[in-house]
Tab-separated table of C-alpha atoms in Angstrom:
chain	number	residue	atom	x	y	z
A	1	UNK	CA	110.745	28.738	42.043
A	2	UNK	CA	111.236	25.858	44.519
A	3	UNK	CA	113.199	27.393	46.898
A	4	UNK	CA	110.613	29.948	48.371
A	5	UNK	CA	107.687	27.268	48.426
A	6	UNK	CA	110.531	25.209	50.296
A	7	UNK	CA	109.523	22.699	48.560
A	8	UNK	CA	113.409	21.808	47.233
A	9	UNK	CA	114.748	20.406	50.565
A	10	UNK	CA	111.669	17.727	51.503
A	11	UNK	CA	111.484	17.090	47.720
A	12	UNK	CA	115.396	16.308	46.812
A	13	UNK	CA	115.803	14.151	49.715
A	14	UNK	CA	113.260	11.953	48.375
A	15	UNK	CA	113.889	11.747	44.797
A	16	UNK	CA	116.719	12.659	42.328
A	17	UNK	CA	114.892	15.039	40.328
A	18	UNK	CA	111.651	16.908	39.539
A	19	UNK	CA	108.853	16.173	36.970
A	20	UNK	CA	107.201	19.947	35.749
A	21	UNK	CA	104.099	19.958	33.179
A	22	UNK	CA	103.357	22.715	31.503
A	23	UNK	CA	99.797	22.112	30.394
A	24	UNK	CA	97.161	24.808	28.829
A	25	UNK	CA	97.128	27.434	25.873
A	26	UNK	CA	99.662	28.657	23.620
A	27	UNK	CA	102.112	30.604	26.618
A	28	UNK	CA	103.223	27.363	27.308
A	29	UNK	CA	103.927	26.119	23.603
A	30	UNK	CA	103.971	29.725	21.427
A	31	UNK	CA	105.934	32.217	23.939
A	32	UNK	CA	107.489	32.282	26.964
A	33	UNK	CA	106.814	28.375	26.386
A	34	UNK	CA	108.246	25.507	28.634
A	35	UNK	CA	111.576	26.190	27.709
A	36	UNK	CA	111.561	29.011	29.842
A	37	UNK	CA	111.366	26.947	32.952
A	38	UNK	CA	113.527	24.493	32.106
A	39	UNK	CA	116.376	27.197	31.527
A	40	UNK	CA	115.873	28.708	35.097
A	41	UNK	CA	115.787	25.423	36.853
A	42	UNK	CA	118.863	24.311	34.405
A	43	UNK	CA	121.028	27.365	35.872
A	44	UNK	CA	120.146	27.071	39.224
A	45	UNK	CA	121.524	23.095	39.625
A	46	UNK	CA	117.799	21.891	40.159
A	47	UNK	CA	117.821	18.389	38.227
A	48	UNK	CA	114.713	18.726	36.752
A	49	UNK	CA	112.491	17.490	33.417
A	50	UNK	CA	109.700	19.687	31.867
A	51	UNK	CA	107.280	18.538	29.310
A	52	UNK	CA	104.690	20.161	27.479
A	53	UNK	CA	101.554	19.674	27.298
A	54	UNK	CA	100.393	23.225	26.305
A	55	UNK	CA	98.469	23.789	22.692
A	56	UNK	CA	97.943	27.489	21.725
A	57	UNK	CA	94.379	28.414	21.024
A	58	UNK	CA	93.113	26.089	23.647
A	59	UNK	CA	90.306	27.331	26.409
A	60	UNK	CA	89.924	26.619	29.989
A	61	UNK	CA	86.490	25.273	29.035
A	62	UNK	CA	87.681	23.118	26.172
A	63	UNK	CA	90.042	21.091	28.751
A	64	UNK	CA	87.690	20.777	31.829
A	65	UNK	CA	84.990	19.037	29.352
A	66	UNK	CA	87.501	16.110	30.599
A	67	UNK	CA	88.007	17.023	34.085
A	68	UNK	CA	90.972	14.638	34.707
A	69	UNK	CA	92.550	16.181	31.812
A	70	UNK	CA	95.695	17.100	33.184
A	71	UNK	CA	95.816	13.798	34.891
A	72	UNK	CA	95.974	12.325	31.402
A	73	UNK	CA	98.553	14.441	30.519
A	74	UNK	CA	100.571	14.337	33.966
A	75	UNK	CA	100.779	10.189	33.299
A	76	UNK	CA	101.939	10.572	29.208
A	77	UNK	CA	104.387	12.647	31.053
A	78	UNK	CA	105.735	11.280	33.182
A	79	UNK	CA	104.123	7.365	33.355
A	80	UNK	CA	105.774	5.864	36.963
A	81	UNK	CA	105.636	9.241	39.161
A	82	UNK	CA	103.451	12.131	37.693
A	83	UNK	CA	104.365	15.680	38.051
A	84	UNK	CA	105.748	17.378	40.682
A	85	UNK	CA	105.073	20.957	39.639
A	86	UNK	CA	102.287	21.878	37.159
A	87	UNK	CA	102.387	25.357	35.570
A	88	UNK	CA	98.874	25.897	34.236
A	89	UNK	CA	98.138	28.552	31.694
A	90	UNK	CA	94.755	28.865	31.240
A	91	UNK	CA	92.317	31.433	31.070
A	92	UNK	CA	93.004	33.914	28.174
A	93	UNK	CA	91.250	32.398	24.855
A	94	UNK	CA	88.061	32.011	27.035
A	95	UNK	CA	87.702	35.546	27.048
A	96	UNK	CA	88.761	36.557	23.846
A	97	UNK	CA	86.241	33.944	22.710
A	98	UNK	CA	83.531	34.754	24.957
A	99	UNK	CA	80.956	36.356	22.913
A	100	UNK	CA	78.809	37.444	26.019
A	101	UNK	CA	81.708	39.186	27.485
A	102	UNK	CA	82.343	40.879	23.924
A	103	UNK	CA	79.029	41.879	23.385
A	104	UNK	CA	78.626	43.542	27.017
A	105	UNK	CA	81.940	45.622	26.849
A	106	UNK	CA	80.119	47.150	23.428
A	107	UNK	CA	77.159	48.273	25.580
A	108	UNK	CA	79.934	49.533	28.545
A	109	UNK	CA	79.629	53.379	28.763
A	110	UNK	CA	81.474	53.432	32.242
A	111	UNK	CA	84.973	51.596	33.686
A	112	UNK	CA	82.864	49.851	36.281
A	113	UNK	CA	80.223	48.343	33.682
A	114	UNK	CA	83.576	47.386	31.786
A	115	UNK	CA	84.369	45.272	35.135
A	116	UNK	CA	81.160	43.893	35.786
A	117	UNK	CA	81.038	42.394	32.432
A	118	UNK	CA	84.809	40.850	32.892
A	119	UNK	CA	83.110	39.623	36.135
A	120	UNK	CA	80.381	38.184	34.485
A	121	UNK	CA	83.293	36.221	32.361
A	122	UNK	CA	85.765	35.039	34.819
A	123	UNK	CA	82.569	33.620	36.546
A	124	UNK	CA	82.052	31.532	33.844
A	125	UNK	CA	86.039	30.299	32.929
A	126	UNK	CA	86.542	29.824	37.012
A	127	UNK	CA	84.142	27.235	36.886
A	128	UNK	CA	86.225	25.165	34.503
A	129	UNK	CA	89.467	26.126	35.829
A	130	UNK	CA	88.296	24.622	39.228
A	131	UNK	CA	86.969	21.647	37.641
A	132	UNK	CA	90.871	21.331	36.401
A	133	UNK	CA	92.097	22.206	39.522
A	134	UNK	CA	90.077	19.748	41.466
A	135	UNK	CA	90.630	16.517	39.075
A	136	UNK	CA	94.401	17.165	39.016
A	137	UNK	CA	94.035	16.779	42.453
A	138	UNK	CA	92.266	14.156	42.850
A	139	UNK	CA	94.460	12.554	40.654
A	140	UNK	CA	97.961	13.988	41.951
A	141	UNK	CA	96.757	15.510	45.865
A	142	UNK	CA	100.917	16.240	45.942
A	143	UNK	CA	101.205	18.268	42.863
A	144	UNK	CA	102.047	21.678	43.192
A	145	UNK	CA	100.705	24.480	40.688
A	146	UNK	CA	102.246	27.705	39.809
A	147	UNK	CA	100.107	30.102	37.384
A	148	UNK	CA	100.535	33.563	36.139
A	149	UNK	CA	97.872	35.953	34.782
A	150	UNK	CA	99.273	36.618	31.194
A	151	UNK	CA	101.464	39.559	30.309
A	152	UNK	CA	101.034	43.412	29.163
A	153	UNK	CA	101.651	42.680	24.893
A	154	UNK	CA	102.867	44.646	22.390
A	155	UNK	CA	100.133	47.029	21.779
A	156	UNK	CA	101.096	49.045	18.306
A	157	UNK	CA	99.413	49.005	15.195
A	158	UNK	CA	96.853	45.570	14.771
A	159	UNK	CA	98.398	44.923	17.897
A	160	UNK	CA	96.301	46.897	19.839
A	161	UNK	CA	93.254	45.474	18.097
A	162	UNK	CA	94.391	42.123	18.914
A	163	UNK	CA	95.029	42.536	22.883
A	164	UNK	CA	91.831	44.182	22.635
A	165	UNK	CA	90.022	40.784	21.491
A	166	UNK	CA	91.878	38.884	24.407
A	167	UNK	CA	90.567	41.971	27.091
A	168	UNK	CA	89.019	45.168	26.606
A	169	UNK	CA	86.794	44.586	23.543
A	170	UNK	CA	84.922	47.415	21.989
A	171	UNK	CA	84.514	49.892	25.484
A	172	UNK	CA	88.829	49.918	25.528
A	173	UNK	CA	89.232	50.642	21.981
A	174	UNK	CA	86.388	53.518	22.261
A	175	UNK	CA	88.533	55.102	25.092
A	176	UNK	CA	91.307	58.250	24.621
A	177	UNK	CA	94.138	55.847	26.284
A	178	UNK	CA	93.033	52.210	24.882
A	179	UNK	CA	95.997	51.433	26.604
A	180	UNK	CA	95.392	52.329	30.055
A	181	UNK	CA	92.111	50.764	29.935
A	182	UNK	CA	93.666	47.415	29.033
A	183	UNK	CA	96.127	47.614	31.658
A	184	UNK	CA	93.653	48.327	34.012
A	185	UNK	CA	91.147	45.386	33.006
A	186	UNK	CA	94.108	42.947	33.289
A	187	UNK	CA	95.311	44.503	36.776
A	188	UNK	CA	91.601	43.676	37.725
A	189	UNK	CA	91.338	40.323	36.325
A	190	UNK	CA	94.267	39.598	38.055
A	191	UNK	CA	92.834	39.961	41.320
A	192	UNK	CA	89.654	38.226	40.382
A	193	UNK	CA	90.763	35.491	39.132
A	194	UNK	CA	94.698	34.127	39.283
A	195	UNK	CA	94.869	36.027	43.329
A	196	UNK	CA	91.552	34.277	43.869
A	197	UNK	CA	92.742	30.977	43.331
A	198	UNK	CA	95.590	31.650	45.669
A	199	UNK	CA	93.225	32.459	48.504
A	200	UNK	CA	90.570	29.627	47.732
A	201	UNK	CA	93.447	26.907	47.245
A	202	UNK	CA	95.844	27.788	49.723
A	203	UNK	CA	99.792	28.882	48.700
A	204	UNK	CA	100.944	25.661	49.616
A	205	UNK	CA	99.376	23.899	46.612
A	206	UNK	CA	98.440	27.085	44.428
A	207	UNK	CA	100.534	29.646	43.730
A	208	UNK	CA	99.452	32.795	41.937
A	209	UNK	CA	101.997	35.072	40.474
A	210	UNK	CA	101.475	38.397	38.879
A	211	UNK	CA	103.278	38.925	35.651
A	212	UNK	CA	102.128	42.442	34.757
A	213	UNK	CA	104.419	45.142	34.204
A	214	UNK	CA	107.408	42.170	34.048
A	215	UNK	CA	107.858	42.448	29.460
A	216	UNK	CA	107.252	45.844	30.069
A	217	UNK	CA	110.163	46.613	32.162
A	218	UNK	CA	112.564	43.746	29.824
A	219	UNK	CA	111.361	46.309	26.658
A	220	UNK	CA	112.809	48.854	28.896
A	221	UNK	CA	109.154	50.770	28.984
A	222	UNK	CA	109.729	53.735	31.817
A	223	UNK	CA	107.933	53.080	35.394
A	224	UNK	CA	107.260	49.676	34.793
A	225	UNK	CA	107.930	46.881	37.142
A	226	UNK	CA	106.326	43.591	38.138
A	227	UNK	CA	103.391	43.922	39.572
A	228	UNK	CA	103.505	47.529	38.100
A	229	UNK	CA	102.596	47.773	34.563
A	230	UNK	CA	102.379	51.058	32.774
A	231	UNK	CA	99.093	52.540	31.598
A	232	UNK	CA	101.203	54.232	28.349
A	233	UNK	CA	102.998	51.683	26.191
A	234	UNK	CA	102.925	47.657	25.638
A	235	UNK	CA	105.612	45.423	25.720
A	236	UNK	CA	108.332	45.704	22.592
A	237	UNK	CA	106.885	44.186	19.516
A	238	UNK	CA	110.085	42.648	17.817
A	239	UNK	CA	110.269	40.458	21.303
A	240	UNK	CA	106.596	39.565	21.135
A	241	UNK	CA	105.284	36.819	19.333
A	242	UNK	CA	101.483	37.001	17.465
A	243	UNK	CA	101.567	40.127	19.571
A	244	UNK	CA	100.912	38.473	22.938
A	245	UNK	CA	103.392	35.829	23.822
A	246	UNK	CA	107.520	36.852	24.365
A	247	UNK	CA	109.176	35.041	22.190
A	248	UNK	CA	111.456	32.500	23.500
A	249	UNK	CA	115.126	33.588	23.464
A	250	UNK	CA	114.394	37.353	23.952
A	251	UNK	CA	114.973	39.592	27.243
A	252	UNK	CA	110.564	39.627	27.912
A	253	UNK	CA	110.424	35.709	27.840
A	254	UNK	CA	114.030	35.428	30.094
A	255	UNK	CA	112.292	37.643	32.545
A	256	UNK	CA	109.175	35.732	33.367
A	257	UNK	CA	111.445	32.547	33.539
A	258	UNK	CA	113.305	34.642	36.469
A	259	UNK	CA	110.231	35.424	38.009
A	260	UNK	CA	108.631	31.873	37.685
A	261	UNK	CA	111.749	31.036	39.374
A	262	UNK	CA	112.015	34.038	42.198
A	263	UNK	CA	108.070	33.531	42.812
A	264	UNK	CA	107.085	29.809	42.493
């Protein structure tokens, strides 16, 4: 995590330890959760704190109506300093609760009209992740964030209806591999929205990872890999919790933690 930002060597001759938030929706308080970074940093001898400030069910949107609110939280954290590190999860209940975006993929006859309406979308939730991006910022211009695009679920039985209301609506669940067509959506939104950030904020104080294909390849689904994600099976469903978040303590939730820590 620290160690290929090189932030670890200016920061631990400063101070004795690092402050982490984890602040946004329910990946940082339902599954991977915090916990997940505090166990990689723990076993690689990086003296470190994490607190959350996650809540599941929470929207991009809903936090920037108080643009400083990670501010806020950064200073309940951690009152003399702030954070260090923030790892933002944001992103995901703004489209499952985006009723334009919903009602367009119903009218989608074609992949690209599926895409321009998830454009449409992430138009509207990057607007209020920049506004949280810019008042951290403003509040914290040291802060370094780290931020992943989600993960491929569990996608059996109301499963599949479920990833479907987070991406994919109506048009995926019309198609001959509803799978493949979910995949493919979040391999897009990736691009459009978490690689985006990257290139509009710069690596040194955003960092964009790309978590598809990584609780695939921990269920042991064939051909997956990060970055990779198979178009013909979700993640396994006893290590996902709610469908959509590995649970804490299982082999999908220990492999983001190694890749928040190989990739941040």
């Amino acid at each position: 995590m620290l160690k290929k930002l090189g932030f670890l060597a200016v920061l631990a001759s400063a101070k004795a330890d690092y402050n982490v938030l984890s602040f946004g929706d329910s990946q940082g308080d339902t599954g991977p959760t915090y916990a997940v970074i505090q166990d990689v940093l723990d076993q690689n001898n990086v003296a470190a704190k994490v607190v959350n400030a996650a809540v599941g069910g929470t929207l991009s949107c809903g936090w920037a109506a108080e643009s400083d609110a990670i501010v806020t939280a950064g200073r309940s954290a951690f009152p003399v300093s702030g954070p260090d590190l923030v790892w933002l999860t944001v992103g995901g209940n703004d489209l499952a609760g985006d009723a334009k975006y919903h009602a367009c993929l119903k009218l989608s006859k074609t992949d690209s009209a599926a895409r321009r309406c998830l454009d449409a979308a992430n138009s509207r939730l990057m607007e209020c992740t920049k506004t949280l991006l810019d008042g951290l910022w403003k509040g914290y211009p040291d802060a370094k964030v780290g931020m992943y695009n989600y993960e491929v679920p569990c996608m059996e039985d109301y499963c599949l209806e479920e990833g479907a209301n987070f991406l994919g609506g109506d048009y995926c669940l019309s198609q001959s591999n509803q799978i493949g067509c979910m995949v493919d959506l979040l391999s897009y939104w990736q691009t459009i929205y978490v690689d985006a950030l990257e290139v509009m904020y710069g690596k040194e104080k955003f960092t964009g990872m790309n978590m598809l294909g990584v609780a695939q390849q921990a269920s042991g689904v064939p051909g997956a890999s990060q970055g990779n994600p198979s178009r013909d099976a979700g993640s396994k469903c006893e290590w996902m919790t709610s469908c959509v978040h590995p649970t804490y303590g299982t082999k999908t939730a220990d492999a983001i933690g190694e890749v928040l820590w190989t990739d941040w």
